[in-house]
Tab-separated table of C-alpha atoms in Angstrom:
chain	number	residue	atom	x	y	z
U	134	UNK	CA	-100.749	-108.388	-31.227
U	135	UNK	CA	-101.107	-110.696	-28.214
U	136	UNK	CA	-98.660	-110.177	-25.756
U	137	UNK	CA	-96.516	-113.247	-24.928
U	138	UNK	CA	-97.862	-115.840	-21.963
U	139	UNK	CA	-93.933	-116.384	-21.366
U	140	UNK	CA	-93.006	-112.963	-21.704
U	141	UNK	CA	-95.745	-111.791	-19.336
U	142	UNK	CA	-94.648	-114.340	-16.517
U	143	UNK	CA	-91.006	-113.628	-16.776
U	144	UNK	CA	-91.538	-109.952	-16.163
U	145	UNK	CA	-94.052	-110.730	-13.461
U	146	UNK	CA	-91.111	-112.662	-11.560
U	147	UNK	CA	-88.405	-110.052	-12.195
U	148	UNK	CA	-90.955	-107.396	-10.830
U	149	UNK	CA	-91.239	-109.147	-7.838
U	150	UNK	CA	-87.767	-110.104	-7.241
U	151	UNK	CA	-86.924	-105.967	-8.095
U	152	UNK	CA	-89.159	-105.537	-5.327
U	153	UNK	CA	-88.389	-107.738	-2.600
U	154	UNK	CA	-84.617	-106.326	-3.306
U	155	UNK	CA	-86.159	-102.745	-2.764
U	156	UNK	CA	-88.050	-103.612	0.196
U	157	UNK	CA	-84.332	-105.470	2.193
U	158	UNK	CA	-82.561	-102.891	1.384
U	159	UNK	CA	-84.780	-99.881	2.878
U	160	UNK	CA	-84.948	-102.105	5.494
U	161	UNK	CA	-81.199	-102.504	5.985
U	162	UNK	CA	-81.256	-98.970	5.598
U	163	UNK	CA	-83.376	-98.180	8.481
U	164	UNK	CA	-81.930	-100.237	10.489
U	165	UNK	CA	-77.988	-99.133	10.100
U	166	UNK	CA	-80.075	-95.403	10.940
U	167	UNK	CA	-81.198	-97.018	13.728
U	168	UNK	CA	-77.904	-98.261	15.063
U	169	UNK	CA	-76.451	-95.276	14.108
U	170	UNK	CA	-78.738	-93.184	16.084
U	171	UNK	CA	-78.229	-95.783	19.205
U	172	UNK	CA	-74.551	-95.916	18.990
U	173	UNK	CA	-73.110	-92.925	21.424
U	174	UNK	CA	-71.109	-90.247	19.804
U	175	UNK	CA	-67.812	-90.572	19.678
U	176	UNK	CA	-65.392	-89.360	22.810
U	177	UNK	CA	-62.488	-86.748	21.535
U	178	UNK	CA	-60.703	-84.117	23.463
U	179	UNK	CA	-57.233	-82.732	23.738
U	180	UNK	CA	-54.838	-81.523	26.419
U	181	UNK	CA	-52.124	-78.194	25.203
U	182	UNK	CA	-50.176	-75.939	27.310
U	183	UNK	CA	-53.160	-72.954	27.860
U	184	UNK	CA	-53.302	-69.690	30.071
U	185	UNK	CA	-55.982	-67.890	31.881
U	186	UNK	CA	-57.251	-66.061	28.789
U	187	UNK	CA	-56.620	-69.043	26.636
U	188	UNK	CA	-53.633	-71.065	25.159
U	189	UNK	CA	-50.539	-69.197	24.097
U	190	UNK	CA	-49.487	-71.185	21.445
U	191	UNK	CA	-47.028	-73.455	23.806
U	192	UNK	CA	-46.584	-77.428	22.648
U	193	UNK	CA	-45.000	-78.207	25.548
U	194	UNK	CA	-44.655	-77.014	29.262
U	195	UNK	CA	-41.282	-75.868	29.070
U	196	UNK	CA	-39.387	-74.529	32.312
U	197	UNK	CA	-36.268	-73.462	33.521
U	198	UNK	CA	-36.678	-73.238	37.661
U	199	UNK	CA	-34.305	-73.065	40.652
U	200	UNK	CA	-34.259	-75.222	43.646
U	201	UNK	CA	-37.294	-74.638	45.895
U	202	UNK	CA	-39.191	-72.072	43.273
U	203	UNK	CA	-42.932	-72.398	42.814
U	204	UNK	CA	-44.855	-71.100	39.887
U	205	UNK	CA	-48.799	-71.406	39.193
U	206	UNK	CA	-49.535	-72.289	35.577
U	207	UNK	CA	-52.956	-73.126	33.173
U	208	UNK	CA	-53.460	-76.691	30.849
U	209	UNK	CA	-56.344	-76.264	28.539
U	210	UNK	CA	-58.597	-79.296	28.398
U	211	UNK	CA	-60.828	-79.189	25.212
U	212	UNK	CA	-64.183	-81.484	24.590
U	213	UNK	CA	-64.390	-81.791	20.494
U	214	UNK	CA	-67.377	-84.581	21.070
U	215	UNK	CA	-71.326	-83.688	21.175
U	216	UNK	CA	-71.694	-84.636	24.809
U	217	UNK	CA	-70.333	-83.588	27.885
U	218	UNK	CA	-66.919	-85.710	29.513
U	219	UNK	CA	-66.033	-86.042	32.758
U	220	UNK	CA	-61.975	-85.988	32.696
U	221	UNK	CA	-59.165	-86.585	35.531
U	222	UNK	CA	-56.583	-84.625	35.478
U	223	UNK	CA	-53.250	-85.590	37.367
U	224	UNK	CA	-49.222	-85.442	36.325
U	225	UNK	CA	-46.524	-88.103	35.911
U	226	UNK	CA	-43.048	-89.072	34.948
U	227	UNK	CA	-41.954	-89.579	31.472
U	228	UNK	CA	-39.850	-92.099	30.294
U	229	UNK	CA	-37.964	-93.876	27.294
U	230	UNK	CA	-39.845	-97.102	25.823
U	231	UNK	CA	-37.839	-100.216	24.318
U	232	UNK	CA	-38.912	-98.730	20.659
U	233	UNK	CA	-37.073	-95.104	21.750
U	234	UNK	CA	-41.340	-93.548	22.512
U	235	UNK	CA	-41.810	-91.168	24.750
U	236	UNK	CA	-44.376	-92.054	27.000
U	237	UNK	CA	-45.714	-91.665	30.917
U	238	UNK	CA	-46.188	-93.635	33.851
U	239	UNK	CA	-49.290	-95.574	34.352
U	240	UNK	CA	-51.931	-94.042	36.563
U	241	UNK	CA	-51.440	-96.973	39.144
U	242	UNK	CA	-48.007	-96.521	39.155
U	243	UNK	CA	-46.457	-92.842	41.558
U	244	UNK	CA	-44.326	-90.888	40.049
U	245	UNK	CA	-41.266	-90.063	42.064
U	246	UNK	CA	-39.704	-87.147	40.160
U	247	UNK	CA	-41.678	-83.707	37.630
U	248	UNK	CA	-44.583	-85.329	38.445
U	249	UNK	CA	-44.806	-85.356	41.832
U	250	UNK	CA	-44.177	-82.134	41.739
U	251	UNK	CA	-47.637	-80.434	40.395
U	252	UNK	CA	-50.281	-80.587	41.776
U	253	UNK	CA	-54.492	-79.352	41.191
U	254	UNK	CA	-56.948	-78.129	43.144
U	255	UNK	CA	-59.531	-80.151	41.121
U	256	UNK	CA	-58.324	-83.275	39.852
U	257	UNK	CA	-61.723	-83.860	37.824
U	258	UNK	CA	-63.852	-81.742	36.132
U	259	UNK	CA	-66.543	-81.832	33.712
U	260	UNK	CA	-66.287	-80.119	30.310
U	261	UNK	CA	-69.115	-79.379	28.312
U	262	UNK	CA	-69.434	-80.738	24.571
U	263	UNK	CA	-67.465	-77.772	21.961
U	264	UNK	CA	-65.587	-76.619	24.773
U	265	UNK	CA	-62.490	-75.866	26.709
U	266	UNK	CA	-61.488	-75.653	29.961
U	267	UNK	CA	-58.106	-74.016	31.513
U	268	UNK	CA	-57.331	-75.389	34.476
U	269	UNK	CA	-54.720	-74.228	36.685
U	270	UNK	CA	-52.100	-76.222	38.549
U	271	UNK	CA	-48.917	-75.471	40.338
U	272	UNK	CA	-45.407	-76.672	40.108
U	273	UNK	CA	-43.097	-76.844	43.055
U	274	UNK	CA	-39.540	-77.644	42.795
U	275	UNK	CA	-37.599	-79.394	45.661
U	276	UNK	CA	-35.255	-77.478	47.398
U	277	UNK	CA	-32.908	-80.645	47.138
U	278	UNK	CA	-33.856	-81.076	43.436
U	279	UNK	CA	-30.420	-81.865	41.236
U	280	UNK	CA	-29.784	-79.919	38.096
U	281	UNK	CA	-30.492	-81.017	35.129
U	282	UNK	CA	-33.622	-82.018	33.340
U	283	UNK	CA	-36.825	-83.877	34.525
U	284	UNK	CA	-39.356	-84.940	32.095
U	285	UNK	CA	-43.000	-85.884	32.714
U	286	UNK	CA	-46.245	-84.783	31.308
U	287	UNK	CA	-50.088	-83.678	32.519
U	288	UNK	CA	-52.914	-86.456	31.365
U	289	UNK	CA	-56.417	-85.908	30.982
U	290	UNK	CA	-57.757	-89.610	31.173
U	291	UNK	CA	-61.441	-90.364	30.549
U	292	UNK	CA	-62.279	-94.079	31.900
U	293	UNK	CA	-64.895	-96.369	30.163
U	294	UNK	CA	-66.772	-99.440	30.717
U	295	UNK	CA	-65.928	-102.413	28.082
U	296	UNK	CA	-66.214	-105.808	27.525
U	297	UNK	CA	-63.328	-108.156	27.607
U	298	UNK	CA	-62.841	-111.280	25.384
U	299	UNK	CA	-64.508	-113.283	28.087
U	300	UNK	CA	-67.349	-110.935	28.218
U	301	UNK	CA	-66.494	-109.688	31.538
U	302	UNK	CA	-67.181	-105.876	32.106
U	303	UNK	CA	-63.825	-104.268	32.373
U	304	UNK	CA	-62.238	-100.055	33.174
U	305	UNK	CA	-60.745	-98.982	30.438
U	306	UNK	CA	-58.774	-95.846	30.630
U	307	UNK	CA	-57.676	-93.242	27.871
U	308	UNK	CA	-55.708	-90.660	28.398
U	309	UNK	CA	-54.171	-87.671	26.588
U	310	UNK	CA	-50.985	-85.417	27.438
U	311	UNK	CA	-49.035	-82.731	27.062
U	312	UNK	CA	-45.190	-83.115	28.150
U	313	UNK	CA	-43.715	-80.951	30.810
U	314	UNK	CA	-39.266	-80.289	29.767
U	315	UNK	CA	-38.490	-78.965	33.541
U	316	UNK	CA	-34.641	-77.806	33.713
U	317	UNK	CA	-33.619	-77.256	36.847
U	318	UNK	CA	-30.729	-74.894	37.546
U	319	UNK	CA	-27.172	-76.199	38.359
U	320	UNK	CA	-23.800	-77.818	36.703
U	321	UNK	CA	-24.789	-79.754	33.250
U	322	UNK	CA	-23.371	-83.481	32.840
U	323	UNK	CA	-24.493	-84.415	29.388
U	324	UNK	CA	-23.363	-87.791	29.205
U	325	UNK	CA	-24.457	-90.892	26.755
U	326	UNK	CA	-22.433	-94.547	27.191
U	327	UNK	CA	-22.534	-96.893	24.611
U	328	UNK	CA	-22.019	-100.662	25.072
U	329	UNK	CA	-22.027	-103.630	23.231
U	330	UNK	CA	-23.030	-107.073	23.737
U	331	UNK	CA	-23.583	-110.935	22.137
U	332	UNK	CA	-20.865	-109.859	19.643
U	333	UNK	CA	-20.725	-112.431	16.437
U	334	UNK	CA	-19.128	-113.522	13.433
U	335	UNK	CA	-21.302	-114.959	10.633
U	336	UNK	CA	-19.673	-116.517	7.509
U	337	UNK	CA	-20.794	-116.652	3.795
U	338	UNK	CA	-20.400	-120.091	1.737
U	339	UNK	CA	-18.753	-118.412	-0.718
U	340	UNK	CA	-14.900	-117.796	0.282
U	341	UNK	CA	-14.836	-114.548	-2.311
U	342	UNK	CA	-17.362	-112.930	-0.246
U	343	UNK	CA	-17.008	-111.190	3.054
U	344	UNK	CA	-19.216	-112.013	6.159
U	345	UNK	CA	-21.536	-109.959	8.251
U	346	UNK	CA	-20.991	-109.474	11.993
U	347	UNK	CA	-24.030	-108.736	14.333
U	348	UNK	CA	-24.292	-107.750	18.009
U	349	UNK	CA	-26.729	-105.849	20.809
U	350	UNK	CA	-26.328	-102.832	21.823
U	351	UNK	CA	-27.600	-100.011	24.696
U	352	UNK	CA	-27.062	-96.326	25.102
U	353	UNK	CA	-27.499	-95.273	28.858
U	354	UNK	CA	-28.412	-91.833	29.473
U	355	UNK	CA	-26.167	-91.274	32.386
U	356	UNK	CA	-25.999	-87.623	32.370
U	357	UNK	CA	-28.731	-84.875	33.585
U	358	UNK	CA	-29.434	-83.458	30.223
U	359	UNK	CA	-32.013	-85.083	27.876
U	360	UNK	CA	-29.884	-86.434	24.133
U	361	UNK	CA	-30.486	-87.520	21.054
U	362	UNK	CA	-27.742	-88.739	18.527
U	363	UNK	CA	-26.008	-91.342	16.125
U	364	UNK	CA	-24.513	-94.701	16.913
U	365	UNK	CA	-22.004	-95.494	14.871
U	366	UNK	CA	-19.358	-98.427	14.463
U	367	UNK	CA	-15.728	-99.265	13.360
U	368	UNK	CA	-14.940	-102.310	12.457
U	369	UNK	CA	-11.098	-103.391	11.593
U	370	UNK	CA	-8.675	-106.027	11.650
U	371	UNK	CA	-5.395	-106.751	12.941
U	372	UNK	CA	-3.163	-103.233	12.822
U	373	UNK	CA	-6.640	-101.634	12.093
U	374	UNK	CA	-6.379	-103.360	8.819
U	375	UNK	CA	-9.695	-102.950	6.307
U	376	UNK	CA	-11.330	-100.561	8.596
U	377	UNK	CA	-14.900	-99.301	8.054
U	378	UNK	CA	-17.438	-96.979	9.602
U	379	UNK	CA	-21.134	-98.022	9.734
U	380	UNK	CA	-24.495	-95.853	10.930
U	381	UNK	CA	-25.800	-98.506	13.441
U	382	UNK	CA	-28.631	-96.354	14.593
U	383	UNK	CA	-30.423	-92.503	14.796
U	384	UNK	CA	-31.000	-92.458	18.321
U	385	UNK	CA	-34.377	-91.094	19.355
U	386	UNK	CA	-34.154	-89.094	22.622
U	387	UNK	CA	-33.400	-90.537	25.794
U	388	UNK	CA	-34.143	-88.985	28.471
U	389	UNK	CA	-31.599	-88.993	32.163
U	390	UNK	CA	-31.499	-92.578	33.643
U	391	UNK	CA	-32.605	-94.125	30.692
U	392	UNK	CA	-31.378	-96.632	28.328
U	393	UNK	CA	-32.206	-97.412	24.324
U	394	UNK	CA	-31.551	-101.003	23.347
U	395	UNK	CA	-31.028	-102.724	20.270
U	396	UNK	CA	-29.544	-105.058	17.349
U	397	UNK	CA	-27.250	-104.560	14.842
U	398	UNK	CA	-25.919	-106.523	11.750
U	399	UNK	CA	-22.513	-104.945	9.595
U	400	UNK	CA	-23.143	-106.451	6.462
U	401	UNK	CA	-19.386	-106.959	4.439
U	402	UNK	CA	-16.957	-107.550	6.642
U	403	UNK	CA	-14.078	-109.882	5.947
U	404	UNK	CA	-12.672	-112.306	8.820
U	405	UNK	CA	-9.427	-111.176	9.493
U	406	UNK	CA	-8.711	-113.659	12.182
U	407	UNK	CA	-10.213	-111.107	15.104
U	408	UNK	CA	-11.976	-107.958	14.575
U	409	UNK	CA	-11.765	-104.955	16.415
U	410	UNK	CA	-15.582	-102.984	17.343
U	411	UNK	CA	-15.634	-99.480	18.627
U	412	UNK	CA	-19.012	-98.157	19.026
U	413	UNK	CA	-19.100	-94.462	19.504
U	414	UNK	CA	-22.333	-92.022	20.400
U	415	UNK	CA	-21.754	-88.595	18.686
U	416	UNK	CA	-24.876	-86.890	21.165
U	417	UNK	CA	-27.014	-83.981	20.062
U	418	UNK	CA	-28.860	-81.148	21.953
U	419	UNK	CA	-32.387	-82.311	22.503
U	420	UNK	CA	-33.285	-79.021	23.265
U	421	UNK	CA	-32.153	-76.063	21.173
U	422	UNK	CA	-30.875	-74.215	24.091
U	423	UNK	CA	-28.569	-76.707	24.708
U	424	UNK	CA	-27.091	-76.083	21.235
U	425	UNK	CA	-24.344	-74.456	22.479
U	426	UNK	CA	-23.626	-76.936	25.531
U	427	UNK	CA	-20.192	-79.477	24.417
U	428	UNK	CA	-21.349	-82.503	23.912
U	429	UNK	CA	-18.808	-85.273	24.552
U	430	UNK	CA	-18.581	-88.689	22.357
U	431	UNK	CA	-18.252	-91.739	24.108
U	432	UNK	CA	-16.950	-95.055	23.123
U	433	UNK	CA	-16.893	-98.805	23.848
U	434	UNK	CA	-14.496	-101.462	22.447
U	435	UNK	CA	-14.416	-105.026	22.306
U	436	UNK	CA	-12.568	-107.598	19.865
U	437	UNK	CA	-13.391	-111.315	18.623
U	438	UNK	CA	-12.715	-113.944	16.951
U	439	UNK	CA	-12.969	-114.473	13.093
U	440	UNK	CA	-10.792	-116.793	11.897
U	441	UNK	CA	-10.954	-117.593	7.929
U	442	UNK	CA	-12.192	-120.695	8.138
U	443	UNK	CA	-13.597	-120.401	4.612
U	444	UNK	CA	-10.799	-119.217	2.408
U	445	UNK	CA	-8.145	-121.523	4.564
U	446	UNK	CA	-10.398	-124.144	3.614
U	447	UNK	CA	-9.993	-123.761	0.078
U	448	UNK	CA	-6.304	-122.719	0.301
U	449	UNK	CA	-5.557	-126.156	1.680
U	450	UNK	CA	-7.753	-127.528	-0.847
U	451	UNK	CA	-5.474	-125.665	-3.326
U	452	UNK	CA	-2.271	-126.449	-1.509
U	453	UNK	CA	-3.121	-130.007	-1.807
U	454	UNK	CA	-3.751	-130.122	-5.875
U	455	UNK	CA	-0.268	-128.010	-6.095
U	456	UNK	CA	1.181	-130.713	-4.172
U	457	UNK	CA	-0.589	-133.667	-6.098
U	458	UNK	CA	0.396	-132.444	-9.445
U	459	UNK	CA	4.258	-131.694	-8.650
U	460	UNK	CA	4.466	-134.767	-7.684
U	461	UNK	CA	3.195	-136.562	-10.567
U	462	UNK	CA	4.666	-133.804	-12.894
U	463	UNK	CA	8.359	-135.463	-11.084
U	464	UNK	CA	7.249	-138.937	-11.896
U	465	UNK	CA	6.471	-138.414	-15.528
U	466	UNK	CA	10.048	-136.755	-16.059
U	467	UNK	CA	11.112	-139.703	-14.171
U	468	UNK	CA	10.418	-141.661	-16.562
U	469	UNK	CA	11.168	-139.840	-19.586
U	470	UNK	CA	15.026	-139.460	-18.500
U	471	UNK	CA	15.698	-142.910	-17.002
U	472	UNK	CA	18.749	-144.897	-18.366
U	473	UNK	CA	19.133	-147.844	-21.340
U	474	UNK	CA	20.100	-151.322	-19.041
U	475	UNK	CA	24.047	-151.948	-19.391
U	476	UNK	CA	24.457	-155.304	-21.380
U	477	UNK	CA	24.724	-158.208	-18.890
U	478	UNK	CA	28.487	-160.673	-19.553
U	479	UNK	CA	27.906	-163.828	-20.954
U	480	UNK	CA	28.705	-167.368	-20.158
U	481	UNK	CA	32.581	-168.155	-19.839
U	482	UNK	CA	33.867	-170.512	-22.620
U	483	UNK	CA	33.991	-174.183	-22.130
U	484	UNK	CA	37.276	-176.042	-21.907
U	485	UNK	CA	38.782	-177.810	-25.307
U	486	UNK	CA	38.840	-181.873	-25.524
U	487	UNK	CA	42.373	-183.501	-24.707
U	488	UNK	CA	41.832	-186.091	-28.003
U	489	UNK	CA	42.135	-182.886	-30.225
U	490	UNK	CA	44.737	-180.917	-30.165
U	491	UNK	CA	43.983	-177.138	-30.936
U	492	UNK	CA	46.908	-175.751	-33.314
U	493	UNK	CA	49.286	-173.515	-31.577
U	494	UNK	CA	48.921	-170.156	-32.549
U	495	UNK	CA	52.157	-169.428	-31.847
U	496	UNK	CA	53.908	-171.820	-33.740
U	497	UNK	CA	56.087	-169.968	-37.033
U	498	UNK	CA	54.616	-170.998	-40.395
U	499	UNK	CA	57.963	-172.186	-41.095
U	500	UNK	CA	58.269	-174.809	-38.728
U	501	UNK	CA	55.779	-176.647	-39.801
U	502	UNK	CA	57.467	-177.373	-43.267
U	503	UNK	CA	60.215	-179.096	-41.504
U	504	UNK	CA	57.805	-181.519	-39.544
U	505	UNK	CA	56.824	-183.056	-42.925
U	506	UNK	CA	57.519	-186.724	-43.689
U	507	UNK	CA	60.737	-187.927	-45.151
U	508	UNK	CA	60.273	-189.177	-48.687
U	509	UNK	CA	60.591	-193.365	-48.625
């Protein structure tokens, strides 16, 4: 059997196109390998509380000093990449972000409080790839300190060159931590203020629904003791009339001088001409040794104005069609009840001519048989 002129060509063609599909992609191969091999490893390490033999299974450096005590203590910088880093190492004051984060001072910015306070004889070293490195630093307290808690953390920030949008050649520095709770002996104020702001009314189209009423709202931290807690608001009427109770927010912790902001909207509340808001923080022990610290609930109260303007609307709309049909209810009975017309008098009788003599009523029958003529 011959084979097929057609056939042959066809097969020919895919053959060649299997090929050339072979050949790109071993190509694309090599050359992601290639990249691959190029592109530097990636940097990883990690900062944890550590000791001279090692870390002790700390998260956190957690202290409880006096005024004007010094202690001498290790952080354990570990290199998990396949190349050495070069890391500095230097301390700073924590503080609350606008999202409720915890998070430190930049490195171009001092701190002022626990992180001025430690200090390292080397303040960068170089760590060799798959290993650690304890490091030890001191921690002074000031003999003025006041009691209470100070918060900061020790970073281990690794700077690298990068390329902007604009393609200029920019620092770029990243940084890991490990947070440093510092209580300093002395009198506890735990202390969180709630306060309200922008309070508002918003009203529903439909006058058998209730509204919602939104506001802002910031818990200061103006204590000594770090606190987390709930947010919570009452909402009432006149005489505390319809009152309600709504979880406005799980406060994350704030630490001493700061403040958490944010919004709130109470979804089903009625207008009741003014409403009465009472926020109130109900605080809990950031730290468990605070557990059995009291913990006093603060409040803030305001009022507005809600007026119905809704449902008076539509009970003057139906105050007006009561009116309109009484009063045409009155005019149809009206008319059903009124009076027949009294006959009007007619028109008084016209005198009787003089030539004809009317016959006198009066006059006896009898008499007039004597006024007959006399027989001739």
């Amino acid at each position: 059997m011959k084979p097929n002129p057609a056939l042959t060509a066809a097969s020919a063609a895919a053959l060649a196109v299997a090929l050339t599909a072979a050949a790109l992609l071993a190509a694309a191969s090599a050359a992601a390998q290639e990249a691959a091999e190029e592109e530097p490893a990636a940097v990883t390490w990690g900062v944890n509380p550590s000791s001279q033999d090692g870390p002790d299974g700390r998260a956190a450096f957690d202290y409880e000093l006096d005024p004007g005590e010094t202690l001498i203590d290790f952080v354990g910088v570990s290199n998990f990449g396949t190349a050495p880093i070069t890391v500095d190492l230097y301390a700073s004051d924590a503080y609350t972000t606008e999202t409720g984060a915890f998070d430190l001072l930049p490195s171009t910015e001092d701190p002022v409080d626990a992180g001025a306070w430690v200090g390292f004889n080397e303040s960068r070293v170089t760590i060799a790839p798959q290993t650690r490195l304890d490091v030890p630093f001191a921690l002074t307290v000031p003999a003025d300190a006041t009691p209470g808690d100070h918060v900061g953390g020790i970073v281990a920030a690794v700077t690298e060159t990068a390329t902007d949008a604009s393609g200029n050649e920019i620092q770029v520095e990243r940084r890991v931590g490990a947070r440093i709770h510092l209580r300093v002996t002395g009198e506890l104020d735990p202390a969180l203020v709630p306060e309200s702001d922008e309070e508002a009314f918003h009203y529903t189209w439909n006058p058998a629904a209730p509204g919602d009423l939104s506001f802002e709202y910031a818990v200061a931290n103006t204590g000594n003791v770090r606190l987390q807690g709930t947010l919570v608001a009452r909402v009432s009427g006149p005489w505390g009339l319809l009152e309600r109770e709504f979880t406005v927010a799980e406060l994350p912790q704030i630490l001493p001088g700061d403040r958490y902001e944010g919004e709130a909207r109470l979804e089903g509340v009625w207008p009741l001409l003014y409403e009465h808001l009472e926020l109130t923080v109900r605080p809990e022990a950031a730290n468990e040794a605070d557990s059995a610290v009291p913990l006093p609930s603060r409040s803030d109260e305001t009022t507005l104005w809600a007026p119905p303007w809704t449902q008076a609307a539509v009970l003057a709309l139906l105050a007006l069609a009561v009116w309109i049909w009484v009063k045409a209810r009155k005019r149809k009975r009206g008319k059903a009840v009124r009076p027949a017309p009294e006959p009007q008098p007619g028109p008084d009788p016209q005198p009787q001519s003089d030539s004809v003599e009317a016959p006198d009523s009066d006059s006896d029958p009898a008499d007039a048989s004597e006024k007959e003529p006399a027989e001739a």
